[in-house]
């Protein structure tokens, strides 16, 4: 995937090293951002880091997407980070000869996935005021995702994750978050207007691990719910990020009953039920709360199961050669949310819901055929072509 940097650096120099400034202008947000600069012109190294200066640019706001009413808008809340994926599968991190840099983070993956399928999406989250943070903001913009809800933290770095790929395409993670910027999003930094315009508000559980992001997450979800949005929840369990397994289970379930749509994996069912059989419908039904509209269980290449109050069933997946499963679940979520945003009556019509889930399965299948998450997310035409081939 080509990476585009839509920024410029402006430097102001005076006779005093204390007034040596350098600021980055971001065309996405119309804001001057401080750059750290070392000057060899002075007798000692000097680094300057100054506050941001607001500079309104009308054109940049329209490029990010106008904020007028969008009946099908899906707003995704949470983390966006850089995945480093080994260029060779089946090796440990120490053995990997090189890594491919790929943008990721489950909520951001979903936002890009929806936009790439032709839907309308926005992302709310925080990244570092660093080159990776700027790069991620540009990637959202380049993929037609509204990024006006992004915030930049001058005191924390953008999160990194090294992802090892086993021979079967499954992953193991090593995270660099100590803390990372996504953990530091505050409630008063939320883009309230954007949240209130959401048809669907989507999130995970990683943003619940620490404060202040936990409070921001809970506040954002309540604002969206009060404004009439459908709440979509993918726990996306990453156990190494939680203090303990018990804390992870408690945290994930703490907001369980507020969601309208929940997507979980077989492994997450076993984790949440403390070892019960994830293939037993009666076990899955224990996770179905009274206000839930749709519970989805993904089974990788086998497809998915669906549960509503009235019916349940299974939709087969597409068989492909897996290269990297990173982002497959997020592509699946993007596939189903893009269709629910356009037509919420899918909750009541089993035949049409199954067709929508077959499309979502296709999204997940195509994503595992390339390395990385966002670079591998498919277009609508690619998914439809793949589904036609399986029928033929």
C-alpha positions as a Python dict, from the first residue, in 0.01 Angstrom:
ca = {
    (1, 'X'): (0, 0, 0),
    (2, 'X'): (140, 340, -91),
    (3, 'X'): (180, 574, 204),
    (4, 'X'): (118, 943, 142),
    (5, 'X'): (243, 1224, 362),
    (6, 'X'): (35, 1538, 319),
    (7, 'X'): (238, 1755, 557),
    (8, 'X'): (502, 2025, 536),
    (9, 'X'): (749, 2154, 790),
    (10, 'X'): (786, 2528, 850),
    (11, 'X'): (1096, 2656, 1034),
    (12, 'X'): (1151, 2993, 1198),
    (13, 'X'): (1504, 3081, 1311),
    (14, 'X'): (1623, 3383, 1509),
    (15, 'X'): (1960, 3476, 1656),
    (16, 'X'): (1867, 3311, 1984),
    (17, 'X'): (1859, 2931, 2008),
    (18, 'X'): (1568, 2957, 2249),
    (19, 'X'): (1349, 3090, 1965),
    (20, 'X'): (1437, 2814, 1719),
    (21, 'X'): (1097, 2672, 1620),
    (22, 'X'): (979, 2414, 1375),
    (23, 'X'): (616, 2331, 1310),
    (24, 'X'): (438, 2086, 1089),
    (25, 'X'): (129, 2200, 904),
    (26, 'X'): (-130, 1924, 862),
    (27, 'X'): (-358, 1981, 568),
    (28, 'X'): (-607, 1734, 714),
    (29, 'X'): (-687, 1936, 1023),
    (30, 'X'): (-562, 2285, 947),
    (31, 'X'): (-338, 2280, 1255),
    (32, 'X'): (29, 2364, 1302),
    (33, 'X'): (191, 2080, 1494),
    (34, 'X'): (531, 2116, 1664),
    (35, 'X'): (824, 1914, 1529),
    (36, 'X'): (1128, 1833, 1740),
    (37, 'X'): (1435, 1975, 1569),
    (38, 'X'): (1803, 1956, 1653),
    (39, 'X'): (2017, 2231, 1510),
    (40, 'X'): (2386, 2180, 1436),
    (41, 'X'): (2425, 2560, 1394),
    (42, 'X'): (2443, 2614, 1767),
    (43, 'X'): (2721, 2517, 2002),
    (44, 'X'): (2496, 2270, 2185),
    (45, 'X'): (2209, 2048, 2072),
    (46, 'X'): (1873, 2211, 2125),
    (47, 'X'): (1530, 2052, 2096),
    (48, 'X'): (1215, 2261, 2080),
    (49, 'X'): (863, 2135, 2141),
    (50, 'X'): (597, 2405, 2146),
    (51, 'X'): (219, 2399, 2173),
    (52, 'X'): (1, 2364, 1866),
    (53, 'X'): (-125, 2674, 1688),
    (54, 'X'): (-474, 2668, 1544),
    (55, 'X'): (-493, 2777, 1180),
    (56, 'X'): (-827, 2730, 1015),
    (57, 'X'): (-829, 2609, 655),
    (58, 'X'): (-1171, 2573, 502),
    (59, 'X'): (-1062, 2336, 225),
    (60, 'X'): (-906, 2087, 466),
    (61, 'X'): (-1229, 2048, 657),
    (62, 'X'): (-1420, 1956, 344),
    (63, 'X'): (-1147, 1709, 247),
    (64, 'X'): (-1197, 1527, 576),
    (65, 'X'): (-1567, 1494, 507),
    (66, 'X'): (-1844, 1739, 595),
    (67, 'X'): (-2036, 1691, 915),
    (68, 'X'): (-2385, 1731, 775),
    (69, 'X'): (-2631, 1452, 851),
    (70, 'X'): (-2524, 1116, 709),
    (71, 'X'): (-2793, 855, 758),
    (72, 'X'): (-2550, 563, 714),
    (73, 'X'): (-2247, 686, 910),
    (74, 'X'): (-2054, 430, 1117),
    (75, 'X'): (-1829, 589, 1380),
    (76, 'X'): (-1548, 365, 1508),
    (77, 'X'): (-1391, 443, 1846),
    (78, 'X'): (-1065, 317, 1990),
    (79, 'X'): (-707, 245, 1898),
    (80, 'X'): (-508, 295, 1580),
    (81, 'X'): (-149, 173, 1569),
    (82, 'X'): (134, 38, 1358),
    (83, 'X'): (160, -339, 1313),
    (84, 'X'): (503, -475, 1227),
    (85, 'X'): (452, -807, 1052),
    (86, 'X'): (741, -1046, 969),
    (87, 'X'): (809, -1080, 599),
    (88, 'X'): (844, -1456, 652),
    (89, 'X'): (582, -1671, 824),
    (90, 'X'): (647, -1937, 1085),
    (91, 'X'): (928, -1754, 1266),
    (92, 'X'): (959, -1602, 1611),
    (93, 'X'): (1019, -1231, 1651),
    (94, 'X'): (1387, -1297, 1718),
    (95, 'X'): (1419, -1514, 1408),
    (96, 'X'): (1234, -1283, 1167),
    (97, 'X'): (1482, -1122, 923),
    (98, 'X'): (1260, -821, 849),
    (99, 'X'): (920, -671, 921),
    (100, 'X'): (661, -503, 703),
    (101, 'X'): (510, -185, 851),
    (102, 'X'): (131, -192, 828),
    (103, 'X'): (-132, 41, 977),
    (104, 'X'): (-375, -134, 1210),
    (105, 'X'): (-586, -124, 1525),
    (106, 'X'): (-922, -302, 1520),
    (107, 'X'): (-1160, 1, 1527),
    (108, 'X'): (-954, 182, 1261),
    (109, 'X'): (-946, -135, 1049),
    (110, 'X'): (-1326, -148, 1062),
    (111, 'X'): (-1355, 220, 964),
    (112, 'X'): (-1130, 172, 661),
    (113, 'X'): (-1301, -155, 573),
    (114, 'X'): (-1642, 13, 563),
    (115, 'X'): (-1515, 300, 350),
    (116, 'X'): (-1340, 63, 110),
    (117, 'X'): (-1669, -123, 67),
    (118, 'X'): (-1835, 203, -33),
    (119, 'X'): (-1986, 290, 306),
    (120, 'X'): (-1954, 602, 520),
    (121, 'X'): (-1727, 587, 826),
    (122, 'X'): (-1536, 798, 1076),
    (123, 'X'): (-1269, 722, 1335),
    (124, 'X'): (-1232, 866, 1685),
    (125, 'X'): (-910, 800, 1875),
    (126, 'X'): (-570, 933, 1973),
    (127, 'X'): (-225, 888, 1823),
    (128, 'X'): (113, 1033, 1903),
    (129, 'X'): (222, 1368, 1769),
    (130, 'X'): (489, 1183, 1574),
    (131, 'X'): (555, 1061, 1222),
    (132, 'X'): (354, 741, 1272),
    (133, 'X'): (59, 941, 1405),
    (134, 'X'): (64, 1175, 1106),
    (135, 'X'): (96, 877, 874),
    (136, 'X'): (-208, 706, 1025),
    (137, 'X'): (-418, 1021, 996),
    (138, 'X'): (-319, 1046, 630),
    (139, 'X'): (-407, 682, 569),
    (140, 'X'): (-758, 737, 705),
    (141, 'X'): (-802, 1041, 485),
    (142, 'X'): (-664, 859, 179),
    (143, 'X'): (-919, 583, 241),
    (144, 'X'): (-1212, 827, 266),
    (145, 'X'): (-1254, 788, 642),
    (146, 'X'): (-1354, 1104, 831),
    (147, 'X'): (-1060, 1166, 1066),
    (148, 'X'): (-1179, 1488, 1232),
    (149, 'X'): (-1224, 1294, 1558),
    (150, 'X'): (-852, 1208, 1579),
    (151, 'X'): (-640, 1373, 1846),
    (152, 'X'): (-259, 1404, 1864),
    (153, 'X'): (-72, 1367, 2194),
    (154, 'X'): (262, 1554, 2216),
    (155, 'X'): (373, 1354, 2519),
    (156, 'X'): (311, 995, 2412),
    (157, 'X'): (402, 783, 2112),
    (158, 'X'): (174, 610, 1866),
    (159, 'X'): (125, 247, 1971),
    (160, 'X'): (328, -28, 1804),
    (161, 'X'): (258, -401, 1784),
    (162, 'X'): (494, -669, 1655),
    (163, 'X'): (292, -957, 1519),
    (164, 'X'): (441, -1301, 1463),
    (165, 'X'): (282, -1524, 1203),
    (166, 'X'): (283, -1898, 1256),
    (167, 'X'): (288, -2137, 962),
    (168, 'X'): (-90, -2166, 981),
    (169, 'X'): (-129, -1787, 952),
    (170, 'X'): (-234, -1738, 1315),
    (171, 'X'): (-79, -1460, 1521),
    (172, 'X'): (108, -1383, 1839),
    (173, 'X'): (149, -1026, 1963),
    (174, 'X'): (410, -810, 2137),
    (175, 'X'): (281, -459, 2217),
    (176, 'X'): (467, -134, 2285),
    (177, 'X'): (226, 77, 2496),
    (178, 'X'): (386, 232, 2802),
    (179, 'X'): (163, 428, 2775),
    (180, 'X'): (80, 489, 2411),
    (181, 'X'): (-126, 784, 2294),
    (182, 'X'): (-445, 583, 2237),
    (183, 'X'): (-461, 510, 2611),
    (184, 'X'): (-465, 884, 2692),
    (185, 'X'): (-775, 1005, 2508),
    (186, 'X'): (-981, 1220, 2745),
    (187, 'X'): (-1355, 1272, 2763),
    (188, 'X'): (-1320, 1645, 2692),
    (189, 'X'): (-1135, 1561, 2367),
    (190, 'X'): (-1431, 1374, 2217),
    (191, 'X'): (-1580, 1504, 1891),
    (192, 'X'): (-1937, 1519, 2021),
    (193, 'X'): (-2102, 1632, 1698),
    (194, 'X'): (-1949, 1343, 1508),
    (195, 'X'): (-2061, 1089, 1769),
    (196, 'X'): (-2418, 1222, 1765),
    (197, 'X'): (-2436, 1177, 1387),
    (198, 'X'): (-2354, 805, 1401),
    (199, 'X'): (-2605, 552, 1269),
    (200, 'X'): (-2381, 284, 1424),
    (201, 'X'): (-2119, 341, 1695),
    (202, 'X'): (-1856, 63, 1695),
    (203, 'X'): (-1589, -13, 1957),
    (204, 'X'): (-1375, -282, 2121),
    (205, 'X'): (-1253, -352, 2473),
    (206, 'X'): (-890, -237, 2457),
    (207, 'X'): (-1003, 120, 2523),
    (208, 'X'): (-1149, 0, 2855),
    (209, 'X'): (-818, -115, 3005),
    (210, 'X'): (-687, 213, 3149),
    (211, 'X'): (-793, 566, 3233),
    (212, 'X'): (-854, 823, 3097),
    (213, 'X'): (-953, 637, 2781),
    (214, 'X'): (-1195, 412, 2970),
    (215, 'X'): (-1405, 707, 3085),
    (216, 'X'): (-1390, 859, 2736),
    (217, 'X'): (-1511, 528, 2588),
    (218, 'X'): (-1805, 497, 2829),
    (219, 'X'): (-1905, 861, 2777),
    (220, 'X'): (-1886, 834, 2397),
    (221, 'X'): (-2100, 519, 2389),
    (222, 'X'): (-2364, 682, 2610),
    (223, 'X'): (-2374, 993, 2390),
    (224, 'X'): (-2415, 777, 2080),
    (225, 'X'): (-2685, 564, 2242),
    (226, 'X'): (-2878, 869, 2362),
    (227, 'X'): (-2863, 1007, 2008),
    (228, 'X'): (-3024, 689, 1873),
    (229, 'X'): (-2719, 501, 1742),
    (230, 'X'): (-2689, 123, 1726),
    (231, 'X'): (-2400, 14, 1950),
    (232, 'X'): (-2167, -246, 1796),
    (233, 'X'): (-1913, -430, 2015),
    (234, 'X'): (-1622, -652, 1917),
    (235, 'X'): (-1432, -737, 2239),
    (236, 'X'): (-1117, -821, 2038),
    (237, 'X'): (-951, -992, 2335),
    (238, 'X'): (-579, -915, 2370),
    (239, 'X'): (-500, -1079, 2702),
    (240, 'X'): (-135, -955, 2730),
    (241, 'X'): (-264, -596, 2751),
    (242, 'X'): (-480, -661, 3058),
    (243, 'X'): (-345, -682, 3416),
    (244, 'X'): (-491, -1033, 3450),
    (245, 'X'): (-736, -1273, 3290),
    (246, 'X'): (-994, -1193, 3557),
    (247, 'X'): (-961, -820, 3492),
    (248, 'X'): (-1000, -881, 3120),
    (249, 'X'): (-1316, -1087, 3170),
    (250, 'X'): (-1458, -831, 3411),
    (251, 'X'): (-1374, -540, 3181),
    (252, 'X'): (-1516, -698, 2867),
    (253, 'X'): (-1841, -794, 3040),
    (254, 'X'): (-1876, -455, 3215),
    (255, 'X'): (-2034, -301, 2903),
    (256, 'X'): (-2180, -619, 2756),
    (257, 'X'): (-2546, -542, 2825),
    (258, 'X'): (-2536, -201, 2654),
    (259, 'X'): (-2449, -332, 2306),
    (260, 'X'): (-2705, -395, 2030),
    (261, 'X'): (-2469, -601, 1812),
    (262, 'X'): (-2185, -817, 1944),
    (263, 'X'): (-1927, -1008, 1744),
    (264, 'X'): (-1714, -1266, 1925),
    (265, 'X'): (-1484, -1553, 1830),
    (266, 'X'): (-1492, -1912, 1950),
    (267, 'X'): (-1188, -1846, 2172),
    (268, 'X'): (-1360, -1547, 2332),
    (269, 'X'): (-1668, -1755, 2414),
    (270, 'X'): (-1449, -2007, 2595),
    (271, 'X'): (-1272, -1726, 2777),
    (272, 'X'): (-1585, -1542, 2885),
    (273, 'X'): (-1764, -1861, 2997),
    (274, 'X'): (-1449, -1990, 3166),
    (275, 'X'): (-1398, -2296, 2952),
    (276, 'X'): (-1745, -2393, 2834),
    (277, 'X'): (-1800, -2538, 2486),
    (278, 'X'): (-1814, -2252, 2229),
    (279, 'X'): (-1995, -2477, 1978),
    (280, 'X'): (-2286, -2545, 2214),
    (281, 'X'): (-2578, -2313, 2131),
    (282, 'X'): (-2698, -2320, 2491),
    (283, 'X'): (-2357, -2186, 2602),
    (284, 'X'): (-2367, -1909, 2343),
    (285, 'X'): (-2722, -1819, 2446),
    (286, 'X'): (-2593, -1748, 2796),
    (287, 'X'): (-2414, -1449, 2644),
    (288, 'X'): (-2731, -1321, 2478),
    (289, 'X'): (-2863, -1035, 2692),
    (290, 'X'): (-3229, -917, 2673),
    (291, 'X'): (-3165, -601, 2469),
    (292, 'X'): (-2927, -759, 2217),
    (293, 'X'): (-3038, -753, 1852),
    (294, 'X'): (-2766, -971, 1699),
    (295, 'X'): (-2488, -1193, 1833),
    (296, 'X'): (-2230, -1312, 1581),
    (297, 'X'): (-1973, -1586, 1636),
    (298, 'X'): (-1685, -1603, 1388),
    (299, 'X'): (-1520, -1937, 1316),
    (300, 'X'): (-1240, -1840, 1078),
    (301, 'X'): (-1249, -2026, 749),
    (302, 'X'): (-1557, -2217, 865),
    (303, 'X'): (-1771, -1904, 849),
    (304, 'X'): (-1991, -1767, 1125),
    (305, 'X'): (-2295, -1832, 1341),
    (306, 'X'): (-2571, -1582, 1409),
    (307, 'X'): (-2820, -1549, 1695),
    (308, 'X'): (-3121, -1320, 1731),
    (309, 'X'): (-3422, -1343, 1962),
    (310, 'X'): (-3622, -1520, 1690),
    (311, 'X'): (-3372, -1738, 1503),
    (312, 'X'): (-3015, -1864, 1477),
    (313, 'X'): (-2804, -2048, 1221),
    (314, 'X'): (-2472, -2072, 1042),
    (315, 'X'): (-2324, -1929, 721),
    (316, 'X'): (-2032, -2109, 560),
    (317, 'X'): (-1707, -1928, 490),
    (318, 'X'): (-1493, -1912, 177),
    (319, 'X'): (-1193, -2144, 158),
    (320, 'X'): (-872, -1956, 73),
    (321, 'X'): (-500, -1995, 136),
    (322, 'X'): (-430, -1790, 450),
    (323, 'X'): (-116, -1578, 450),
    (324, 'X'): (-195, -1354, 747),
    (325, 'X'): (-515, -1357, 955),
    (326, 'X'): (-450, -1004, 1088),
    (327, 'X'): (-762, -795, 1033),
    (328, 'X'): (-986, -1080, 916),
    (329, 'X'): (-1233, -1032, 1199),
    (330, 'X'): (-1232, -657, 1144),
    (331, 'X'): (-1302, -706, 773),
    (332, 'X'): (-1594, -931, 868),
    (333, 'X'): (-1729, -661, 1102),
    (334, 'X'): (-1688, -397, 830),
    (335, 'X'): (-1879, -621, 592),
    (336, 'X'): (-2181, -667, 815),
    (337, 'X'): (-2190, -312, 959),
    (338, 'X'): (-2174, -153, 614),
    (339, 'X'): (-2494, -340, 530),
    (340, 'X'): (-2668, -287, 864),
    (341, 'X'): (-2605, 87, 838),
    (342, 'X'): (-2789, 89, 507),
    (343, 'X'): (-3070, -141, 620),
    (344, 'X'): (-3136, -219, 988),
    (345, 'X'): (-3429, -442, 891),
    (346, 'X'): (-3171, -717, 839),
    (347, 'X'): (-3218, -792, 1210),
    (348, 'X'): (-3567, -926, 1137),
    (349, 'X'): (-3517, -1100, 800),
    (350, 'X'): (-3318, -1423, 832),
    (351, 'X'): (-3273, -1486, 459),
    (352, 'X'): (-3137, -1138, 395),
    (353, 'X'): (-2924, -1150, 709),
    (354, 'X'): (-2765, -1474, 586),
    (355, 'X'): (-2687, -1311, 251),
    (356, 'X'): (-2528, -1017, 432),
    (357, 'X'): (-2321, -1251, 647),
    (358, 'X'): (-2203, -1443, 342),
    (359, 'X'): (-2074, -1111, 209),
    (360, 'X'): (-1906, -1041, 546),
    (361, 'X'): (-1743, -1385, 536),
    (362, 'X'): (-1609, -1298, 192),
    (363, 'X'): (-1458, -979, 331),
    (364, 'X'): (-1274, -1176, 598),
    (365, 'X'): (-1156, -1442, 355),
    (366, 'X'): (-1001, -1197, 107),
    (367, 'X'): (-823, -1014, 389),
    (368, 'X'): (-624, -1319, 502),
    (369, 'X'): (-470, -1355, 156),
    (370, 'X'): (-236, -1057, 211),
    (371, 'X'): (-10, -941, 494),
    (372, 'X'): (-125, -667, 728),
    (373, 'X'): (-474, -547, 810),
    (374, 'X'): (-559, -220, 634),
    (375, 'X'): (-354, -294, 321),
    (376, 'X'): (-545, -620, 276),
    (377, 'X'): (-902, -495, 327),
    (378, 'X'): (-1106, -563, 10),
    (379, 'X'): (-1329, -349, -208),
    (380, 'X'): (-1695, -434, -262),
    (381, 'X'): (-1633, -538, -622),
    (382, 'X'): (-1353, -776, -516),
    (383, 'X'): (-1580, -943, -260),
    (384, 'X'): (-1872, -975, -503),
    (385, 'X'): (-1642, -1125, -766),
    (386, 'X'): (-1506, -1380, -516),
    (387, 'X'): (-1858, -1478, -412),
    (388, 'X'): (-1965, -1525, -774),
    (389, 'X'): (-1670, -1756, -831),
    (390, 'X'): (-1764, -1974, -534),
    (391, 'X'): (-2119, -2003, -667),
    (392, 'X'): (-1994, -2092, -1013),
}
